[in-house]
Structure formats: structure tokens, C-alpha cells
């Protein structure tokens, strides 16, 4: 029985279902927008949408939920693609500078014309030439750091997703976990950390072997990625061994569908893939070709001289570093180079 003089508290705790119903349309909208931006290669907008999606899913479903892991994978994939694009643009710019001998001053002038708003914010007044030179060096260092940061951001986001996904035991979740491991391997390949790429791709292979039939085309893909990582890590014999597994899987698949009219397109596609795999094997078996520029004669001599002159100018301008004195035989690897345990140790610390 309620006392007349006592006010009854009519406030109610928010209904979780009502709150979820309110946030789901927001999640669906961000997912649609991010997916559209990704399909259009609009990486920056995709990063924004998927980043916001990850934040909302974490708050709504928790930081150990599979929904959160899924959003992180989309976010990390967009970060990776953006980093790859920026890396390609930087490489093209560096090659163009080395080939033409473009001065930093001309480069800075073009950047100011292309991005006047940023230039106005960064520079006030007219600096002297010494300040301009120092600023150029800072900008070059910042560009390299931004490139590394892009790949590092993709790695960190995907690694959080990996930690969440590896706890699930059902087949569907395990296959998602394998895809995330493959993305981590892609990040390592782009970062030229080939030993770590071998580790990630090999882990993905083991997961997929446990979930898929032996003749599944997805296994051929991951075998190829592991082989490629070994080849870049100067382990050609291991790479060739894995490529034989790629051939075996593709040949078995071809045999199983060769008499099927419905699989005609796949049959033709697989034949092309198999031809490419065989060509890659022959390429890896062949010893590396050495080009003797001094032996070039006839009409090619002019081109050879031009190449030598371009390289000399690039070295003098500081665009290309002369590392001839640092080159060592292929068999003598530096201590500590490409050690996978460093990245693995980092992972263990992150998971603790």
C-alpha cells in the first residue's frame, strides 16, 4: 500500500530491445554506405563508415562479439586498400622523380597548387630557402611515416578481429578467422615482412584444411599465397613444394568437372589459372637473369647510356641511395632479419 504523501517513481529502465531496435537502422545504413564506398574504391569514405560502424557495434554488442569482429575486418580491409593505393602513388612519384630529376622546389610548388588550403595552414609568410629545404625533408619523412602508419593501423585492427574470431569453434566462424589471417598476411606482404606473411598464411592454410574438402579451390588459393610468401622470403625450394599442391588441387578439380556442361566456364577458367601456375613454377626454377648493360650494342646502346645517366643523376640528387658496398651474397642473411617471432611475441602480449 502506497503512502499518499510519497511520490511514486514512474521512471522506467530503458528496454534493451527498444534500444537495439533504434540502433540497428544506423548500423544497416553505415554498412550499406561503407560497402558502396568500398565497391567504388573510395577508400577514405569506406574507412570513415566502417570505423564508425565498428565503434557502434562494440558499444552495442560488446568488444568480444562476432559482430564487432566482422565490422573490424571490414574496417581493416579498407585501411589496407587505402595503404596499398598510397604506397603505389608514392612509388610512382619516386620513380618519376628519379627518372626526370625533378627538384623539391618544383614538387613543393605543385603540391601547393593542388592543395592550397593545406598549404595556407602550414605556411605563414615566405620562408627563406634554408627553411624550405628543411621543410621538404620533414615532409618526405612524414610521408614515409604516414605510409607505415597506414599499414600498422590495418594490422592492429585486423589483429583485434583475429583474437576475437579464433575463440569461436563453428565452421563458419573458423572460415572467417582464416580470411582474417589471410588479410594479415597481405598486410605483411605489402610491408615486406615476408617471414610474418609466411606465418599468417600458413595459419590460415591449417584452418581451411580443417574446414574444407581437399579439392576445394580456396585451398589452392591459400597454398599459392603461402608459396609466394616463401619465394619472397628467399625460400624457393619450399615455395616450389607448395606449388605442387596448387597444381594437384587444380588438376583434381578439372577432372571432376570436365564432363559437366554447367561447369564449362569454370573449367576454362581453371585451365588458364593452371597455365599461369605452371609458368610461375618455371620462372622460380630458372636462375635469375643478369643483365650486362656494358655488353649492349647497336641501337640499344643509346637506351643503355640514358639509363646509366638517369641512375647517376638520381643518386647525385639523393633520390636513390647507392648501397653497392652493402650488398651481401644471398646466402648470408643479416642476424635478426625477418624473424617471425618478433611479431608473434607482439601478438601474445596483445592477447594477454
mmCIF file of C-alpha atoms in Angstrom, residues 142-336:
data_model
loop_
_atom_site.group_PDB
_atom_site.id
_atom_site.type_symbol
_atom_site.label_atom_id
_atom_site.label_comp_id
_atom_site.label_asym_id
_atom_site.label_seq_id
_atom_site.Cartn_x
_atom_site.Cartn_y
_atom_site.Cartn_z
ATOM 1 C CA UNK A 142 56.243 12.425 -42.739
ATOM 2 C CA UNK A 143 55.088 10.790 -45.985
ATOM 3 C CA UNK A 144 57.074 7.648 -45.216
ATOM 4 C CA UNK A 145 55.763 7.611 -41.647
ATOM 5 C CA UNK A 146 52.170 8.028 -42.865
ATOM 6 C CA UNK A 147 52.640 5.082 -45.222
ATOM 7 C CA UNK A 148 53.930 2.918 -42.369
ATOM 8 C CA UNK A 149 51.125 4.143 -40.112
ATOM 9 C CA UNK A 150 48.502 3.117 -42.682
ATOM 10 C CA UNK A 151 49.737 -0.463 -42.769
ATOM 11 C CA UNK A 152 50.227 -0.500 -38.995
ATOM 12 C CA UNK A 153 46.655 0.684 -38.478
ATOM 13 C CA UNK A 154 45.331 -2.053 -40.774
ATOM 14 C CA UNK A 155 47.426 -4.640 -38.933
ATOM 15 C CA UNK A 156 46.247 -3.551 -35.479
ATOM 16 C CA UNK A 157 42.568 -3.506 -36.423
ATOM 17 C CA UNK A 158 42.718 -6.916 -38.108
ATOM 18 C CA UNK A 159 44.707 -8.393 -35.245
ATOM 19 C CA UNK A 160 41.969 -7.422 -32.770
ATOM 20 C CA UNK A 161 39.448 -9.169 -35.022
ATOM 21 C CA UNK A 162 41.717 -12.226 -35.162
ATOM 22 C CA UNK A 163 41.827 -12.505 -31.371
ATOM 23 C CA UNK A 164 38.019 -12.434 -31.201
ATOM 24 C CA UNK A 165 37.419 -14.833 -34.088
ATOM 25 C CA UNK A 166 39.847 -17.542 -33.047
ATOM 26 C CA UNK A 167 37.729 -18.226 -29.936
ATOM 27 C CA UNK A 168 34.733 -19.369 -31.997
ATOM 28 C CA UNK A 169 34.648 -23.063 -32.872
ATOM 29 C CA UNK A 170 31.901 -23.432 -35.509
ATOM 30 C CA UNK A 171 32.933 -23.886 -39.132
ATOM 31 C CA UNK A 172 31.514 -20.586 -40.387
ATOM 32 C CA UNK A 173 33.380 -18.576 -37.751
ATOM 33 C CA UNK A 174 36.585 -20.515 -38.334
ATOM 34 C CA UNK A 175 36.469 -19.725 -42.051
ATOM 35 C CA UNK A 176 36.053 -16.035 -41.184
ATOM 36 C CA UNK A 177 39.044 -16.404 -38.885
ATOM 37 C CA UNK A 178 41.063 -17.859 -41.773
ATOM 38 C CA UNK A 179 40.107 -14.942 -44.018
ATOM 39 C CA UNK A 180 41.306 -12.508 -41.372
ATOM 40 C CA UNK A 181 44.626 -14.371 -41.147
ATOM 41 C CA UNK A 182 44.937 -14.059 -44.918
ATOM 42 C CA UNK A 183 44.358 -10.308 -44.704
ATOM 43 C CA UNK A 184 47.059 -10.070 -42.045
ATOM 44 C CA UNK A 185 49.329 -11.965 -44.423
ATOM 45 C CA UNK A 186 48.509 -9.466 -47.161
ATOM 46 C CA UNK A 187 49.474 -6.599 -44.827
ATOM 47 C CA UNK A 188 52.782 -8.328 -44.081
ATOM 48 C CA UNK A 189 53.467 -8.883 -47.788
ATOM 49 C CA UNK A 190 52.798 -5.226 -48.601
ATOM 50 C CA UNK A 191 55.031 -4.224 -45.664
ATOM 51 C CA UNK A 192 57.747 -6.575 -46.992
ATOM 52 C CA UNK A 193 57.683 -8.566 -43.759
ATOM 53 C CA UNK A 194 57.722 -11.842 -45.657
ATOM 54 C CA UNK A 195 58.567 -14.111 -42.728
ATOM 55 C CA UNK A 196 55.469 -12.884 -40.889
ATOM 56 C CA UNK A 197 53.434 -13.340 -44.068
ATOM 57 C CA UNK A 198 54.557 -16.988 -44.159
ATOM 58 C CA UNK A 199 53.344 -17.404 -40.574
ATOM 59 C CA UNK A 200 49.943 -15.812 -41.194
ATOM 60 C CA UNK A 201 49.252 -17.592 -44.474
ATOM 61 C CA UNK A 202 50.355 -20.935 -43.029
ATOM 62 C CA UNK A 203 47.990 -20.476 -40.074
ATOM 63 C CA UNK A 204 45.163 -19.681 -42.488
ATOM 64 C CA UNK A 205 46.002 -22.790 -44.503
ATOM 65 C CA UNK A 206 45.756 -25.039 -41.448
ATOM 66 C CA UNK A 207 42.364 -23.600 -40.500
ATOM 67 C CA UNK A 208 40.992 -24.033 -44.019
ATOM 68 C CA UNK A 209 42.355 -27.559 -44.289
ATOM 69 C CA UNK A 210 40.294 -28.457 -41.222
ATOM 70 C CA UNK A 211 37.121 -26.897 -42.648
ATOM 71 C CA UNK A 212 37.209 -27.564 -46.399
ATOM 72 C CA UNK A 213 37.383 -30.576 -48.671
ATOM 73 C CA UNK A 214 40.796 -31.385 -50.109
ATOM 74 C CA UNK A 215 39.772 -30.389 -53.647
ATOM 75 C CA UNK A 216 38.295 -27.004 -52.739
ATOM 76 C CA UNK A 217 39.565 -24.115 -54.861
ATOM 77 C CA UNK A 218 40.015 -21.968 -51.762
ATOM 78 C CA UNK A 219 42.793 -24.311 -50.660
ATOM 79 C CA UNK A 220 44.569 -23.773 -53.972
ATOM 80 C CA UNK A 221 44.441 -20.020 -53.377
ATOM 81 C CA UNK A 222 45.887 -20.177 -49.873
ATOM 82 C CA UNK A 223 48.563 -22.706 -50.925
ATOM 83 C CA UNK A 224 49.597 -20.218 -53.601
ATOM 84 C CA UNK A 225 49.777 -17.351 -51.091
ATOM 85 C CA UNK A 226 51.970 -19.405 -48.757
ATOM 86 C CA UNK A 227 54.220 -20.352 -51.689
ATOM 87 C CA UNK A 228 54.520 -16.742 -52.798
ATOM 88 C CA UNK A 229 55.472 -15.626 -49.291
ATOM 89 C CA UNK A 230 58.168 -18.322 -49.131
ATOM 90 C CA UNK A 231 59.525 -17.255 -52.518
ATOM 91 C CA UNK A 232 59.775 -13.613 -51.453
ATOM 92 C CA UNK A 233 61.417 -14.807 -48.242
ATOM 93 C CA UNK A 234 64.124 -16.456 -50.388
ATOM 94 C CA UNK A 235 62.886 -19.985 -49.688
ATOM 95 C CA UNK A 236 62.370 -21.125 -53.255
ATOM 96 C CA UNK A 237 62.536 -24.872 -52.603
ATOM 97 C CA UNK A 238 59.693 -24.654 -50.085
ATOM 98 C CA UNK A 239 57.739 -22.427 -52.448
ATOM 99 C CA UNK A 240 58.042 -24.963 -55.274
ATOM 100 C CA UNK A 241 56.929 -27.753 -52.945
ATOM 101 C CA UNK A 242 53.759 -25.830 -52.114
ATOM 102 C CA UNK A 243 53.125 -25.022 -55.765
ATOM 103 C CA UNK A 244 52.916 -28.731 -56.473
ATOM 104 C CA UNK A 245 49.944 -28.812 -54.077
ATOM 105 C CA UNK A 246 48.341 -25.975 -56.020
ATOM 106 C CA UNK A 247 48.717 -27.977 -59.219
ATOM 107 C CA UNK A 248 47.324 -31.112 -57.593
ATOM 108 C CA UNK A 249 44.186 -29.362 -56.332
ATOM 109 C CA UNK A 250 43.525 -27.619 -59.647
ATOM 110 C CA UNK A 251 44.064 -30.802 -61.646
ATOM 111 C CA UNK A 252 41.702 -32.744 -59.376
ATOM 112 C CA UNK A 253 39.056 -30.063 -59.761
ATOM 113 C CA UNK A 254 39.446 -30.092 -63.540
ATOM 114 C CA UNK A 255 38.992 -33.836 -63.629
ATOM 115 C CA UNK A 256 35.824 -33.630 -61.542
ATOM 116 C CA UNK A 257 34.082 -31.073 -63.774
ATOM 117 C CA UNK A 258 35.458 -31.842 -67.240
ATOM 118 C CA UNK A 259 32.280 -33.650 -68.333
ATOM 119 C CA UNK A 260 29.859 -31.160 -66.796
ATOM 120 C CA UNK A 261 28.220 -28.728 -69.203
ATOM 121 C CA UNK A 262 27.183 -26.480 -66.313
ATOM 122 C CA UNK A 263 30.795 -26.027 -65.220
ATOM 123 C CA UNK A 264 32.175 -25.207 -68.669
ATOM 124 C CA UNK A 265 33.105 -21.630 -67.733
ATOM 125 C CA UNK A 266 34.832 -22.753 -64.550
ATOM 126 C CA UNK A 267 36.688 -25.453 -66.479
ATOM 127 C CA UNK A 268 38.085 -22.912 -68.935
ATOM 128 C CA UNK A 269 38.950 -20.523 -66.133
ATOM 129 C CA UNK A 270 40.789 -23.211 -64.203
ATOM 130 C CA UNK A 271 42.786 -24.169 -67.281
ATOM 131 C CA UNK A 272 44.016 -20.576 -67.532
ATOM 132 C CA UNK A 273 44.867 -20.494 -63.837
ATOM 133 C CA UNK A 274 46.745 -23.784 -64.100
ATOM 134 C CA UNK A 275 48.745 -22.445 -67.057
ATOM 135 C CA UNK A 276 49.700 -19.389 -65.014
ATOM 136 C CA UNK A 277 50.758 -21.605 -62.105
ATOM 137 C CA UNK A 278 52.973 -23.713 -64.379
ATOM 138 C CA UNK A 279 54.563 -20.568 -65.802
ATOM 139 C CA UNK A 280 55.259 -19.290 -62.300
ATOM 140 C CA UNK A 281 56.887 -22.592 -61.349
ATOM 141 C CA UNK A 282 59.195 -22.443 -64.379
ATOM 142 C CA UNK A 283 60.035 -18.850 -63.508
ATOM 143 C CA UNK A 284 61.028 -19.792 -59.972
ATOM 144 C CA UNK A 285 63.061 -22.766 -61.148
ATOM 145 C CA UNK A 286 65.062 -20.673 -63.599
ATOM 146 C CA UNK A 287 68.182 -18.936 -62.270
ATOM 147 C CA UNK A 288 67.907 -15.142 -62.037
ATOM 148 C CA UNK A 289 68.950 -13.391 -65.224
ATOM 149 C CA UNK A 290 71.837 -10.963 -65.118
ATOM 150 C CA UNK A 291 71.758 -8.026 -67.483
ATOM 151 C CA UNK A 292 75.185 -6.850 -68.649
ATOM 152 C CA UNK A 293 74.495 -3.253 -69.595
ATOM 153 C CA UNK A 294 78.042 -2.817 -70.875
ATOM 154 C CA UNK A 295 77.510 -5.600 -73.413
ATOM 155 C CA UNK A 296 74.583 -3.894 -75.100
ATOM 156 C CA UNK A 297 75.415 -2.858 -78.661
ATOM 157 C CA UNK A 298 73.762 -1.365 -81.702
ATOM 158 C CA UNK A 299 70.549 0.596 -81.391
ATOM 159 C CA UNK A 300 70.121 -0.375 -77.736
ATOM 160 C CA UNK A 301 73.312 1.407 -76.685
ATOM 161 C CA UNK A 302 71.598 4.802 -76.589
ATOM 162 C CA UNK A 303 68.942 3.462 -74.250
ATOM 163 C CA UNK A 304 71.577 1.865 -72.021
ATOM 164 C CA UNK A 305 73.543 5.123 -71.813
ATOM 165 C CA UNK A 306 70.382 7.037 -70.956
ATOM 166 C CA UNK A 307 69.557 4.538 -68.195
ATOM 167 C CA UNK A 308 73.050 4.900 -66.727
ATOM 168 C CA UNK A 309 72.817 8.689 -66.822
ATOM 169 C CA UNK A 310 69.367 8.714 -65.199
ATOM 170 C CA UNK A 311 70.625 6.491 -62.382
ATOM 171 C CA UNK A 312 73.716 8.671 -61.862
ATOM 172 C CA UNK A 313 71.614 11.838 -61.655
ATOM 173 C CA UNK A 314 69.178 10.182 -59.290
ATOM 174 C CA UNK A 315 71.991 9.118 -56.948
ATOM 175 C CA UNK A 316 73.576 12.576 -57.017
ATOM 176 C CA UNK A 317 70.220 14.191 -56.287
ATOM 177 C CA UNK A 318 69.732 11.928 -53.294
ATOM 178 C CA UNK A 319 66.680 10.250 -54.818
ATOM 179 C CA UNK A 320 68.333 6.830 -54.939
ATOM 180 C CA UNK A 321 70.691 5.511 -52.272
ATOM 181 C CA UNK A 322 73.852 3.807 -53.506
ATOM 182 C CA UNK A 323 74.044 0.597 -51.478
ATOM 183 C CA UNK A 324 76.551 -1.264 -53.639
ATOM 184 C CA UNK A 325 79.019 -1.544 -50.783
ATOM 185 C CA UNK A 326 76.361 -3.019 -48.524
ATOM 186 C CA UNK A 327 75.256 -5.825 -50.841
ATOM 187 C CA UNK A 328 75.987 -9.283 -49.473
ATOM 188 C CA UNK A 329 75.634 -12.743 -51.014
ATOM 189 C CA UNK A 330 72.102 -14.115 -50.953
ATOM 190 C CA UNK A 331 73.026 -16.944 -48.586
ATOM 191 C CA UNK A 332 74.354 -14.567 -45.899
ATOM 192 C CA UNK A 333 71.249 -13.154 -44.203
ATOM 193 C CA UNK A 334 71.631 -10.476 -41.561
ATOM 194 C CA UNK A 335 71.060 -11.533 -37.975
ATOM 195 C CA UNK A 336 67.525 -10.819 -36.891
#
